[in-house]
Short mmCIF file of C-alpha atoms in Angstrom, two decimals:
data_model
loop_
_atom_site.label_atom_id
_atom_site.label_comp_id
_atom_site.label_asym_id
_atom_site.label_seq_id
_atom_site.Cartn_x
_atom_site.Cartn_y
_atom_site.Cartn_z
CA MET A 1 0.17 0.26 -0.58
CA VAL A 2 2.56 2.06 0.65
CA LYS A 3 4.92 1.71 -1.75
CA LYS A 4 1.51 2.25 -3.87
CA TYR A 5 0.59 5.83 -2.77
CA SER A 6 4.26 6.17 -3.47
CA SER A 7 5.05 5.80 -6.58
CA ARG A 8 2.35 7.59 -7.13
CA ILE A 9 3.41 10.67 -5.71
CA TYR A 10 6.48 9.92 -7.43
CA LEU A 11 5.13 9.62 -11.12
CA ALA A 12 3.13 13.12 -9.80
CA ILE A 13 5.93 15.04 -9.04
CA ILE A 14 7.68 14.38 -12.27
CA PHE A 15 4.18 15.17 -14.45
CA LEU A 16 4.48 19.02 -12.69
CA PHE A 17 8.43 18.78 -13.16
CA LEU A 18 7.80 18.14 -17.62
CA TYR A 19 4.21 20.50 -17.23
CA LEU A 20 4.49 23.27 -14.11
CA PRO A 21 6.82 25.56 -16.71
CA ILE A 22 3.39 25.16 -19.04
CA MET A 23 0.98 25.89 -16.21
CA VAL A 24 2.63 28.89 -15.60
CA LEU A 25 2.15 29.99 -19.28
CA ILE A 26 -1.58 29.14 -19.68
CA VAL A 27 -1.78 30.87 -15.46
CA LEU A 28 0.43 34.23 -17.46
CA SER A 29 -1.69 34.15 -20.76
CA PHE A 30 -4.29 35.40 -18.70
CA ASN A 31 -3.40 37.80 -16.29
CA ASP A 32 -4.23 41.49 -16.35
CA SER A 33 -0.84 43.05 -15.35
CA LYS A 34 2.49 43.52 -17.13
CA SER A 35 4.05 42.07 -14.20
CA ARG A 36 5.57 38.46 -14.61
CA VAL A 37 4.52 37.95 -10.71
CA VAL A 38 2.11 39.52 -10.08
CA TRP A 39 -1.83 37.63 -10.57
CA GLY A 40 -4.02 41.48 -11.73
CA GLY A 41 -6.95 39.70 -12.08
CA PHE A 42 -8.58 37.77 -15.20
CA THR A 43 -8.49 38.93 -18.52
CA GLY A 44 -8.60 37.52 -23.00
CA LYS A 45 -7.07 40.86 -23.74
CA TRP A 46 -3.84 39.16 -25.31
CA TYR A 47 -4.92 36.94 -27.12
CA VAL A 48 -7.16 40.29 -29.00
CA SER A 49 -3.60 41.77 -29.40
CA MET A 50 -1.91 38.59 -30.29
CA LEU A 51 -4.18 38.97 -33.42
CA GLN A 52 -3.21 41.91 -33.77
CA ASN A 53 0.50 41.90 -33.55
CA GLU A 54 1.78 41.62 -36.67
CA THR A 55 5.44 40.13 -35.36
CA ILE A 56 3.76 37.24 -34.16
CA MET A 57 2.07 36.69 -36.20
CA GLU A 58 4.34 36.96 -39.36
CA SER A 59 6.93 34.64 -37.27
CA PHE A 60 3.94 32.14 -36.58
CA ALA A 61 2.55 32.20 -39.87
CA THR A 62 6.35 30.80 -40.55
CA THR A 63 6.92 28.51 -38.75
CA LEU A 64 3.88 26.35 -39.28
CA GLN A 65 4.62 27.13 -43.71
CA ILE A 66 7.98 25.74 -43.17
CA THR A 67 6.58 22.48 -39.96
CA LEU A 68 3.89 21.89 -42.98
CA THR A 69 6.16 22.08 -45.68
CA ALA A 70 9.07 19.89 -44.43
CA SER A 71 7.02 17.56 -42.56
CA ILE A 72 5.02 16.41 -45.83
CA LEU A 73 7.34 16.52 -48.24
CA ALA A 74 9.33 14.52 -45.64
CA THR A 75 7.18 12.11 -45.45
CA VAL A 76 6.64 11.52 -49.15
CA ILE A 77 10.82 11.23 -49.47
CA GLY A 78 11.16 9.71 -46.15
CA THR A 79 8.37 6.71 -47.18
CA LEU A 80 9.80 6.57 -50.83
CA ALA A 81 13.36 6.33 -49.48
CA ALA A 82 11.72 3.36 -46.51
CA ILE A 83 9.99 0.97 -49.45
CA GLY A 84 13.54 1.95 -51.81
CA ILE A 85 15.89 0.91 -49.19
CA GLN A 86 14.29 -2.43 -47.63
CA ALA A 87 13.81 -3.35 -51.26
CA MET A 88 18.24 -3.13 -51.17
CA ARG A 89 21.53 -5.41 -50.79
CA ARG A 90 22.79 -6.15 -47.32
CA LYS A 91 25.54 -3.22 -48.51
CA GLY A 92 23.50 -0.21 -49.41
CA ARG A 93 20.61 -0.70 -46.74
CA ALA A 94 23.31 -0.31 -43.93
CA ILE A 95 25.42 1.91 -45.78
CA LEU A 96 21.62 4.57 -45.82
CA LEU A 97 20.39 3.99 -42.51
CA GLY A 98 23.99 4.98 -41.36
CA ALA A 99 23.80 8.22 -43.51
CA THR A 100 20.07 8.67 -41.52
CA ASN A 101 21.55 8.59 -38.07
CA ILE A 102 23.68 11.45 -38.52
CA PRO A 103 21.58 14.01 -38.66
CA LEU A 104 19.86 12.47 -35.82
CA LEU A 105 22.86 12.16 -33.84
CA ASN A 106 25.22 15.19 -34.96
CA ALA A 107 24.63 17.79 -32.90
CA ASP A 108 22.37 20.32 -33.66
CA ILE A 109 24.74 23.58 -32.80
CA VAL A 110 27.18 21.38 -36.57
CA THR A 111 24.62 20.28 -38.25
CA GLY A 112 22.98 23.60 -38.38
CA ILE A 113 27.04 25.58 -39.06
CA SER A 114 27.48 22.46 -41.50
CA MET A 115 24.99 23.91 -43.12
CA MET A 116 25.46 26.88 -43.20
CA LEU A 117 28.37 27.65 -44.18
CA LEU A 118 27.54 25.41 -47.86
CA PHE A 119 24.32 27.44 -47.91
CA VAL A 120 26.58 30.37 -47.78
CA ARG A 121 28.22 29.73 -50.69
CA PHE A 122 26.40 28.93 -52.99
CA THR A 123 23.22 31.06 -52.13
CA LYS A 124 21.67 34.00 -49.44
CA LEU A 125 19.87 32.44 -46.94
CA GLY A 126 16.05 32.95 -46.38
CA PHE A 127 12.88 31.14 -46.19
CA SER A 128 14.50 28.10 -48.86
CA THR A 129 16.84 27.19 -47.00
CA VAL A 130 15.23 27.03 -43.08
CA LEU A 131 13.31 24.59 -45.54
CA ILE A 132 15.95 22.44 -46.52
CA ALA A 133 17.11 22.06 -43.34
CA HIS A 134 13.90 21.35 -41.74
CA LEU A 135 14.11 18.53 -44.10
CA THR A 136 17.39 17.14 -43.01
CA PHE A 137 16.75 16.63 -39.97
CA ASP A 138 13.00 15.65 -40.96
CA ILE A 139 13.32 13.28 -43.19
CA PRO A 140 15.24 10.14 -41.02
CA TYR A 141 11.54 10.31 -38.31
CA VAL A 142 9.73 9.13 -41.04
CA ILE A 143 12.30 6.38 -42.83
CA LEU A 144 12.47 5.46 -38.74
CA ASN A 145 8.94 4.55 -38.51
CA VAL A 146 8.27 3.48 -41.27
CA LEU A 147 11.22 0.81 -42.48
CA PRO A 148 9.90 -0.98 -38.98
CA LYS A 149 6.73 -0.97 -40.66
CA LEU A 150 7.65 -2.01 -43.52
CA ASN A 151 9.73 -4.87 -42.70
CA ALA A 152 5.84 -6.33 -40.48
CA THR A 153 3.94 -6.99 -43.19
CA SER A 154 3.38 -10.26 -45.62
CA LYS A 155 5.60 -10.27 -48.26
CA SER A 156 3.66 -13.10 -49.37
CA ALA A 157 0.23 -11.07 -49.48
CA TYR A 158 2.40 -7.90 -51.96
CA GLU A 159 3.31 -11.84 -54.20
CA ALA A 160 -0.24 -12.80 -54.05
CA ALA A 161 -1.53 -10.03 -55.13
CA LEU A 162 0.30 -9.94 -58.05
CA ASP A 163 -0.17 -13.58 -59.40
CA LEU A 164 -3.47 -12.12 -59.36
CA GLY A 165 -3.15 -9.92 -61.52
CA ALA A 166 -3.27 -6.88 -59.32
CA SER A 167 -0.61 -4.03 -61.44
CA PRO A 168 2.43 -3.52 -58.23
CA LEU A 169 1.22 0.14 -57.95
CA TYR A 170 -2.17 -0.83 -57.28
CA ALA A 171 -0.98 -4.14 -55.05
CA PHE A 172 0.68 -1.81 -53.19
CA TYR A 173 -2.16 0.11 -51.89
CA LYS A 174 -3.99 -2.08 -50.61
CA ILE A 175 -1.50 -4.95 -48.88
CA VAL A 176 0.85 -2.86 -48.17
CA TRP A 177 -0.28 0.87 -47.50
CA PRO A 178 -2.81 -0.22 -44.48
CA ASP A 179 0.33 -2.19 -43.18
CA ILE A 180 2.53 1.15 -43.12
CA ARG A 181 0.14 4.29 -43.32
CA PRO A 182 -0.03 4.63 -38.12
CA GLY A 183 4.37 4.48 -39.45
CA VAL A 184 3.51 6.48 -41.59
CA PHE A 185 2.09 9.04 -40.13
CA SER A 186 4.06 8.68 -36.64
CA GLY A 187 6.78 9.33 -38.96
CA PHE A 188 5.35 12.87 -40.62
CA LEU A 189 3.46 13.60 -36.31
CA MET A 190 7.06 13.25 -35.40
CA ALA A 191 8.31 15.46 -38.34
CA VAL A 192 6.11 18.40 -36.91
CA THR A 193 6.77 17.84 -33.31
CA MET A 194 10.82 18.15 -34.55
CA SER A 195 10.11 20.98 -37.05
CA LEU A 196 7.67 22.40 -34.57
CA ASP A 197 10.52 22.73 -31.72
CA ASP A 198 13.78 23.21 -33.83
CA PHE A 199 15.33 26.37 -32.39
CA SER A 200 19.44 25.79 -33.00
CA ILE A 201 19.48 24.56 -36.87
CA THR A 202 17.06 27.42 -37.45
CA TYR A 203 18.63 29.63 -36.14
CA PHE A 204 21.90 29.77 -37.90
CA THR A 205 20.27 28.71 -41.60
CA LYS A 206 18.22 31.37 -41.27
CA GLY A 207 18.52 34.43 -42.86
CA ALA A 208 17.71 38.12 -41.65
CA GLY A 209 13.87 39.21 -41.86
CA VAL A 210 13.03 35.83 -41.32
CA ASN A 211 11.27 34.60 -38.78
CA THR A 212 9.60 31.43 -37.08
CA LEU A 213 8.55 31.58 -32.80
CA SER A 214 11.44 30.79 -31.42
CA THR A 215 13.71 33.11 -32.78
CA MET A 216 12.34 35.37 -32.65
CA LEU A 217 11.21 34.75 -28.59
CA TYR A 218 15.85 34.04 -29.28
CA THR A 219 15.70 37.84 -30.67
CA GLU A 220 12.72 39.69 -28.47
CA LEU A 221 14.28 38.04 -24.96
CA ARG A 222 15.97 41.34 -24.42
CA LYS A 223 12.83 43.37 -25.57
CA GLY A 224 11.16 41.13 -22.10
CA ILE A 225 8.32 38.81 -23.51
CA ARG A 226 6.03 40.18 -24.07
CA PRO A 227 1.57 38.89 -22.72
CA GLU A 228 1.07 38.09 -25.87
CA MET A 229 3.99 36.00 -27.23
CA TYR A 230 1.47 33.40 -23.52
CA ALA A 231 -1.99 34.23 -25.60
CA LEU A 232 -0.13 32.31 -28.05
CA SER A 233 1.77 29.66 -27.00
CA THR A 234 -1.30 28.92 -24.64
CA LEU A 235 -3.58 28.54 -27.27
CA LEU A 236 -0.47 26.53 -29.67
CA PHE A 237 -1.47 24.48 -26.84
CA LEU A 238 -5.11 23.28 -26.31
CA ILE A 239 -4.99 22.66 -30.70
CA ALA A 240 -2.41 20.90 -29.71
CA LEU A 241 -3.87 18.71 -26.53
CA ALA A 242 -7.48 19.19 -29.10
CA LEU A 243 -5.78 16.78 -32.02
CA LEU A 244 -4.11 14.60 -30.59
CA PHE A 245 -7.65 13.63 -28.17
CA ILE A 246 -8.95 13.14 -32.09
CA MET A 247 -6.07 10.95 -32.91
CA ASN A 248 -5.31 8.67 -29.74
CA TYR A 249 -9.89 8.43 -29.44
CA GLY A 250 -10.18 7.94 -33.45
CA SER A 251 -7.16 5.38 -33.17
CA SER A 252 -9.05 3.42 -30.57
CA ARG A 253 -12.13 3.86 -31.47
CA LYS A 254 -10.70 1.89 -34.87
CA ASN A 255 -8.78 -0.74 -32.78
CA GLU A 256 -12.55 -1.73 -30.99
CA ILE A 257 -14.58 -1.48 -34.77
CA ASN A 258 -10.87 -4.54 -35.41
CA ASN A 259 -11.54 -7.02 -32.41
CA MET B 1 13.63 -8.84 -50.18
CA TYR B 2 16.20 -7.62 -53.17
CA ASN B 3 14.13 -6.02 -55.92
CA PHE B 4 16.58 -4.05 -58.50
CA LYS B 5 14.02 -1.76 -59.73
CA ARG B 6 11.74 -0.75 -56.49
CA GLN B 7 15.65 0.08 -54.43
CA PHE B 8 14.95 3.38 -56.85
CA LEU B 9 12.61 4.85 -55.41
CA SER B 10 15.23 5.81 -53.34
CA GLY B 11 16.32 7.77 -55.30
CA PRO B 12 15.25 11.58 -54.14
CA TYR B 13 16.68 10.97 -49.77
CA ILE B 14 19.78 9.42 -51.80
CA ILE B 15 20.71 12.49 -53.91
CA TRP B 16 20.23 14.60 -50.17
CA ILE B 17 22.02 12.26 -47.87
CA VAL B 18 24.93 13.55 -50.93
CA GLY B 19 24.06 17.29 -51.24
CA PHE B 20 22.76 18.71 -47.61
CA ILE B 21 24.15 15.50 -45.19
CA VAL B 22 28.00 14.84 -46.17
CA LEU B 23 28.28 17.44 -48.55
CA PRO B 24 27.74 20.47 -45.90
CA ILE B 25 30.30 18.15 -42.62
CA LEU B 26 32.87 18.13 -45.38
CA VAL B 27 32.31 22.00 -46.32
CA ILE B 28 32.66 22.17 -41.70
CA CYS B 29 36.31 20.01 -42.09
CA TYR B 30 37.60 21.84 -45.17
CA TYR B 31 36.00 25.64 -43.25
CA GLY B 32 38.24 23.29 -39.98
CA ILE B 33 41.49 23.05 -40.82
CA THR B 34 41.44 25.89 -43.38
CA ASP B 35 43.19 29.46 -42.30
CA ALA B 36 40.64 33.34 -43.06
CA SER B 37 43.13 32.56 -46.64
CA GLY B 38 42.25 29.44 -47.70
CA SER B 39 45.33 28.18 -46.86
CA PHE B 40 45.88 24.40 -44.50
CA THR B 41 46.99 25.28 -40.87
CA LEU B 42 45.57 23.07 -38.03
CA GLU B 43 45.23 25.70 -35.61
CA ASN B 44 41.63 26.15 -35.06
CA ILE B 45 41.76 22.82 -33.57
CA ILE B 46 44.52 23.19 -31.26
CA ALA B 47 42.49 26.88 -29.96
CA ILE B 48 41.23 23.93 -27.83
CA SER B 49 43.75 24.18 -25.77
CA GLU B 50 43.26 27.22 -25.06
CA PRO B 51 42.47 28.20 -21.49
CA ILE B 52 39.05 29.09 -22.32
CA HIS B 53 37.99 26.74 -24.49
CA MET B 54 39.38 24.80 -22.79
CA LYS B 55 37.01 25.88 -19.83
CA ALA B 56 34.39 25.45 -21.07
CA LEU B 57 34.93 22.04 -22.74
CA LEU B 58 35.16 20.75 -19.99
CA LEU B 59 32.28 22.51 -17.99
CA SER B 60 30.14 21.26 -20.90
CA LEU B 61 31.39 17.66 -20.43
CA LYS B 62 30.73 17.91 -16.56
CA LEU B 63 26.91 19.49 -17.00
CA ALA B 64 25.62 16.84 -19.80
CA LEU B 65 27.40 13.97 -17.13
CA VAL B 66 25.71 15.99 -14.21
CA SER B 67 22.06 15.66 -16.50
CA THR B 68 21.93 12.59 -18.33
CA LEU B 69 22.94 10.73 -14.84
CA LEU B 70 20.52 12.95 -13.03
CA CYS B 71 18.12 12.38 -16.17
CA LEU B 72 18.51 8.17 -15.28
CA ALA B 73 18.11 8.68 -12.23
CA LEU B 74 14.60 10.36 -11.78
CA SER B 75 13.82 7.96 -15.55
CA TYR B 76 14.03 4.51 -14.36
CA PRO B 77 11.75 4.18 -11.61
CA LEU B 78 9.53 5.92 -13.75
CA ALA B 79 9.64 2.82 -16.20
CA MET B 80 9.17 0.59 -13.48
CA ILE B 81 6.67 2.94 -12.24
CA LEU B 82 4.65 3.50 -16.24
CA ASN B 83 5.34 -0.18 -17.14
CA GLY B 84 2.90 -1.18 -13.78
CA LEU B 85 0.22 0.41 -14.49
CA HIS B 86 -0.54 -2.00 -17.59
CA VAL B 87 -2.19 1.33 -19.61
CA LYS B 88 -3.38 0.22 -22.85
CA HIS B 89 -2.91 1.89 -24.58
CA GLN B 90 1.27 2.43 -24.48
CA SER B 91 0.98 5.49 -27.14
CA PHE B 92 -1.40 7.72 -23.97
CA ILE B 93 2.05 7.38 -21.97
CA VAL B 94 4.00 8.16 -25.61
CA PHE B 95 1.62 11.52 -25.32
CA ILE B 96 1.38 12.47 -22.68
CA PHE B 97 5.83 13.06 -22.64
CA VAL B 98 5.91 14.03 -26.34
CA LEU B 99 3.43 16.89 -25.83
CA PRO B 100 4.71 18.96 -23.95
CA MET B 101 7.44 19.47 -26.93
CA TRP B 102 3.91 21.01 -28.65
CA MET B 103 4.76 23.58 -26.64
CA ASN B 104 7.96 25.80 -27.96
CA PHE B 105 11.39 24.70 -26.48
CA MET B 106 12.41 28.93 -25.90
CA LEU B 107 8.70 29.51 -24.02
CA ARG B 108 9.26 26.85 -22.12
CA ILE B 109 12.88 27.14 -20.60
CA LEU B 110 12.04 30.91 -20.56
CA ALA B 111 9.44 30.22 -18.74
CA TRP B 112 11.29 28.00 -16.81
CA GLN B 113 14.06 31.17 -16.05
CA LEU B 114 9.85 33.07 -13.66
CA ILE B 115 10.01 29.65 -11.69
CA LEU B 116 13.35 30.17 -10.72
CA SER B 117 14.08 33.90 -10.01
CA ASN B 118 15.55 36.08 -8.06
CA ASN B 119 11.80 37.63 -8.02
CA GLY B 120 9.71 34.45 -9.08
CA ILE B 121 7.33 32.36 -8.61
CA LEU B 122 9.30 30.09 -6.79
CA ASN B 123 10.77 32.75 -3.90
CA THR B 124 7.57 34.36 -3.81
CA VAL B 125 5.71 31.22 -2.62
CA PHE B 126 9.29 30.13 -0.72
CA GLN B 127 8.92 33.61 1.11
CA ALA B 128 5.29 33.76 2.21
CA LEU B 129 5.55 29.93 4.25
CA GLY B 130 8.73 31.29 4.94
CA LEU B 131 11.69 29.57 4.01
CA PRO B 132 14.76 31.43 2.78
CA ARG B 133 15.49 32.56 -0.82
CA VAL B 134 16.97 30.61 -3.62
CA SER B 135 18.84 32.59 -5.93
CA LEU B 136 18.92 29.49 -8.94
CA LEU B 137 18.68 31.48 -11.71
CA ASN B 138 22.02 31.90 -13.69
CA THR B 139 24.36 29.20 -11.69
CA PRO B 140 25.56 25.99 -13.35
CA ALA B 141 22.71 24.41 -11.07
CA ALA B 142 19.61 26.30 -13.57
CA VAL B 143 21.41 25.33 -16.24
CA VAL B 144 22.10 21.76 -15.57
CA PHE B 145 17.49 22.17 -14.35
CA GLY B 146 16.89 22.55 -17.70
CA MET B 147 18.72 20.43 -19.68
CA VAL B 148 17.00 17.41 -17.28
CA TYR B 149 13.82 19.34 -17.92
CA ASP B 150 13.50 19.50 -21.53
CA TYR B 151 15.89 16.04 -21.60
CA LEU B 152 13.97 14.19 -20.10
CA PRO B 153 12.08 12.63 -21.95
CA PHE B 154 14.53 11.42 -24.27
CA MET B 155 16.07 9.30 -21.16
CA ILE B 156 12.26 7.72 -20.24
CA LEU B 157 10.89 6.67 -23.36
CA PRO B 158 14.01 4.31 -24.79
CA ILE B 159 13.06 2.74 -21.14
CA TYR B 160 10.53 2.14 -20.59
CA ASN B 161 10.05 1.42 -24.55
CA SER B 162 12.60 -1.38 -23.67
CA MET B 163 10.82 -2.75 -20.24
CA SER B 164 7.72 -3.49 -21.65
CA ARG B 165 9.11 -5.71 -24.02
CA ILE B 166 10.43 -7.88 -21.00
CA GLY B 167 7.20 -10.79 -22.24
CA ASN B 168 5.71 -11.11 -18.90
CA ASP B 169 6.12 -15.00 -19.14
CA ILE B 170 10.26 -14.28 -18.42
CA VAL B 171 9.07 -12.45 -14.57
CA ASP B 172 6.55 -15.15 -14.12
CA ALA B 173 9.28 -18.17 -15.14
CA ALA B 174 12.25 -16.12 -13.25
CA ARG B 175 10.00 -16.08 -10.10
CA ASP B 176 8.47 -19.46 -10.68
CA LEU B 177 11.93 -20.67 -10.80
CA GLY B 178 12.56 -19.18 -6.46
CA CYS B 179 13.55 -16.36 -7.66
CA ASN B 180 13.00 -12.67 -4.85
CA LYS B 181 12.25 -9.44 -6.37
CA PHE B 182 15.55 -8.44 -6.19
CA GLN B 183 16.56 -11.46 -8.53
CA VAL B 184 13.85 -10.96 -10.79
CA PHE B 185 14.91 -7.13 -10.73
CA ALA B 186 18.49 -8.25 -11.26
CA LYS B 187 18.97 -11.24 -13.73
CA ILE B 188 15.70 -9.98 -16.46
CA ILE B 189 15.13 -6.20 -15.80
CA LEU B 190 17.90 -5.34 -15.63
CA PRO B 191 19.89 -6.42 -17.82
CA LEU B 192 17.44 -5.92 -20.97
CA THR B 193 17.44 -2.47 -20.65
CA VAL B 194 19.97 -1.61 -20.99
CA SER B 195 20.59 -1.11 -24.79
CA GLY B 196 17.01 1.22 -23.44
CA VAL B 197 19.06 3.31 -20.39
CA LEU B 198 22.25 3.37 -23.16
CA SER B 199 20.23 4.82 -26.03
CA GLY B 200 18.22 7.54 -23.78
CA ILE B 201 22.29 8.70 -21.98
CA ILE B 202 22.95 8.89 -26.16
CA MET B 203 20.02 10.70 -26.96
CA VAL B 204 20.43 13.26 -23.44
CA PHE B 205 23.87 13.93 -22.79
CA VAL B 206 25.24 14.76 -26.51
CA PRO B 207 22.40 17.17 -26.78
CA ALA B 208 23.51 18.65 -22.94
CA LEU B 209 26.50 18.77 -25.18
CA THR B 210 26.29 20.62 -27.03
CA SER B 211 23.49 23.25 -26.11
CA PHE B 212 23.54 26.73 -26.15
CA VAL B 213 20.51 27.70 -25.97
CA ILE B 214 19.06 26.53 -22.11
CA SER B 215 22.84 28.25 -21.50
CA ASN B 216 22.46 31.29 -22.05
CA LEU B 217 18.93 31.46 -20.88
CA LEU B 218 19.58 29.89 -17.84
CA GLY B 219 23.34 30.47 -17.45
CA GLY B 220 22.60 34.24 -17.91
CA GLY B 221 25.52 34.72 -19.83
CA LYS B 222 27.31 33.72 -17.23
CA VAL B 223 28.05 29.80 -17.64
CA LEU B 224 29.97 29.80 -21.38
CA LEU B 225 29.76 26.01 -22.13
CA ILE B 226 31.27 25.38 -25.59
CA GLY B 227 28.62 25.91 -27.04
CA ASN B 228 28.21 29.32 -26.36
CA VAL B 229 31.66 30.16 -27.34
CA ILE B 230 31.06 28.39 -30.64
CA GLU B 231 27.84 30.09 -31.64
CA GLN B 232 29.54 33.72 -30.81
CA GLU B 233 31.95 32.39 -33.22
CA PHE B 234 30.16 32.68 -35.63
CA MET B 235 27.37 34.86 -34.66
CA GLN B 236 30.05 37.53 -32.73
CA ASN B 237 33.26 37.18 -33.97
CA THR B 238 31.78 35.94 -37.11
CA ASN B 239 35.64 33.81 -36.63
CA TRP B 240 34.32 30.95 -39.22
CA ASN B 241 37.53 28.82 -39.44
CA MET B 242 37.59 29.22 -35.46
CA GLY B 243 34.32 28.51 -35.66
CA SER B 244 34.18 24.81 -37.54
CA GLY B 245 37.98 23.75 -35.75
CA LEU B 246 35.72 23.95 -32.47
CA SER B 247 32.86 21.93 -34.05
CA ILE B 248 35.03 19.89 -35.61
CA VAL B 249 36.51 18.82 -31.82
CA LEU B 250 32.71 18.52 -30.56
CA MET B 251 32.30 16.19 -32.98
CA ILE B 252 34.55 14.31 -32.67
CA PHE B 253 33.64 14.41 -28.53
CA VAL B 254 30.07 13.45 -29.59
CA ILE B 255 31.36 10.23 -32.06
CA ALA B 256 34.02 8.85 -28.86
CA SER B 257 31.02 8.88 -26.82
CA MET B 258 28.71 7.38 -29.21
CA ALA B 259 31.89 4.23 -29.87
CA PHE B 260 31.98 3.93 -26.15
CA MET B 261 28.35 3.28 -25.50
CA ASN B 262 28.02 1.15 -28.94
CA SER B 263 30.80 -0.79 -27.61
CA HIS B 264 29.19 -1.64 -24.28
CA ASN B 265 25.74 -2.67 -26.09
CA LYS B 266 26.24 -6.37 -26.14
CA GLU B 267 22.89 -6.59 -28.65
CA GLY B 268 24.29 -5.29 -30.87
CA GLU B 269 20.42 -3.46 -31.94
CA GLY B 270 19.60 0.48 -30.60
CA THR B 271 16.28 1.06 -29.22
CA ALA B 272 14.32 3.20 -31.42
CA VAL B 273 14.00 6.09 -28.90
CA TRP B 274 10.36 6.29 -30.70
#
């Protein structure tokens, strides 16, 4: 009994540790006082002024554009790559998987700087260089999520479909795709998470005038962060929470039906 | 599954690897071993032995080591508790630990700044309770705190993954054969989670070693890590050759720590983080 309670308390402490800063930001987003410590009453005005703040809205739009474009393209390239890698001989597969691990394991600062050094030789830093950089660290997450699912698909079902006259594309869509779809989806989500949260690599590969939320915050740090940012982050968090809940609920419903 | 034609689906990715993974590394190595005029030199790499660089490197290693050990100490019991909960959907556990990452990283660290600062929330609460004030912000301890906070999920998830994969039948068999709780832990659970622990260590140690943002925000410019030194070479001093040389040293440390971990991973297969 004691053990049960102490483990519950331990869980609660860890969750508090992980979610305390988030709770602080949410509370501050409703605080009618510019002070960060004093509670000045409840207000929704930061949510209104957030929508009117050009700097915030612009960097928010850039963040969304980069995150979505990079994640979607990474999902396509990564899924194709995973299918190709699976079809390779042992040696080719080992080389490609080794290369896939480089952006995952290398230090962010080194990845960012090395790409910046390459980019400035050929082009100006800007939106597209950030996009390329994000794609580079997003693709490995997609591959690593899709490949295990791909390895678990039954080879004979696919071949049977071919023998029965299905075209390779049709057989892929009917046999392989349903099996790897969860992997593709979680790879996409992983890519979104990583792109949304990245600072270091964006910081080094961005040009003047291009700002994501992270880099905007970093440059505005000395002026002190605006309460509008708390509002935006609260909104983002709630959207993420809702999305992930819907997805979890959706998939568990599907499992029940299948069972 | 060898299929000649299908291999070509990897084509775009292979081009990507060459252009944006291999080539940038070659470029940074080129910068690292040349001087501003483009002639060969090892000075940028030897520069690590300058006292200020050496101090930053040693501090980075120390803080990264402490953060990694703290993460491990917090995560292992947590993984055991989570594993004992028998949650139906394992994805829910992952979800809880990934969710904070959807709130911007910079904002979460800034929130800790608000909590830990001298006139911050923590001290306000402490004062109300009649406890002595603590000045944590702008110390190495605050940086470690931020690192543990930010990288904890990267330690929890691989350990939890490897633990949830251990079948109940193995544990039951050990019990039937007369193992007590501690023997089960020492002979079954611990050996089977080593690979998870090792990938957790890598996932925490490498970013902690190379971080520069957390030390900037929570160290207040007083805690200079090797990442900060490199960032300054690029963004303030614009000495790209020196910055690249130091980056090469950093890469060597990253590779060395991974090689060290791999040599201890007897199973030979890393546990995927996610």
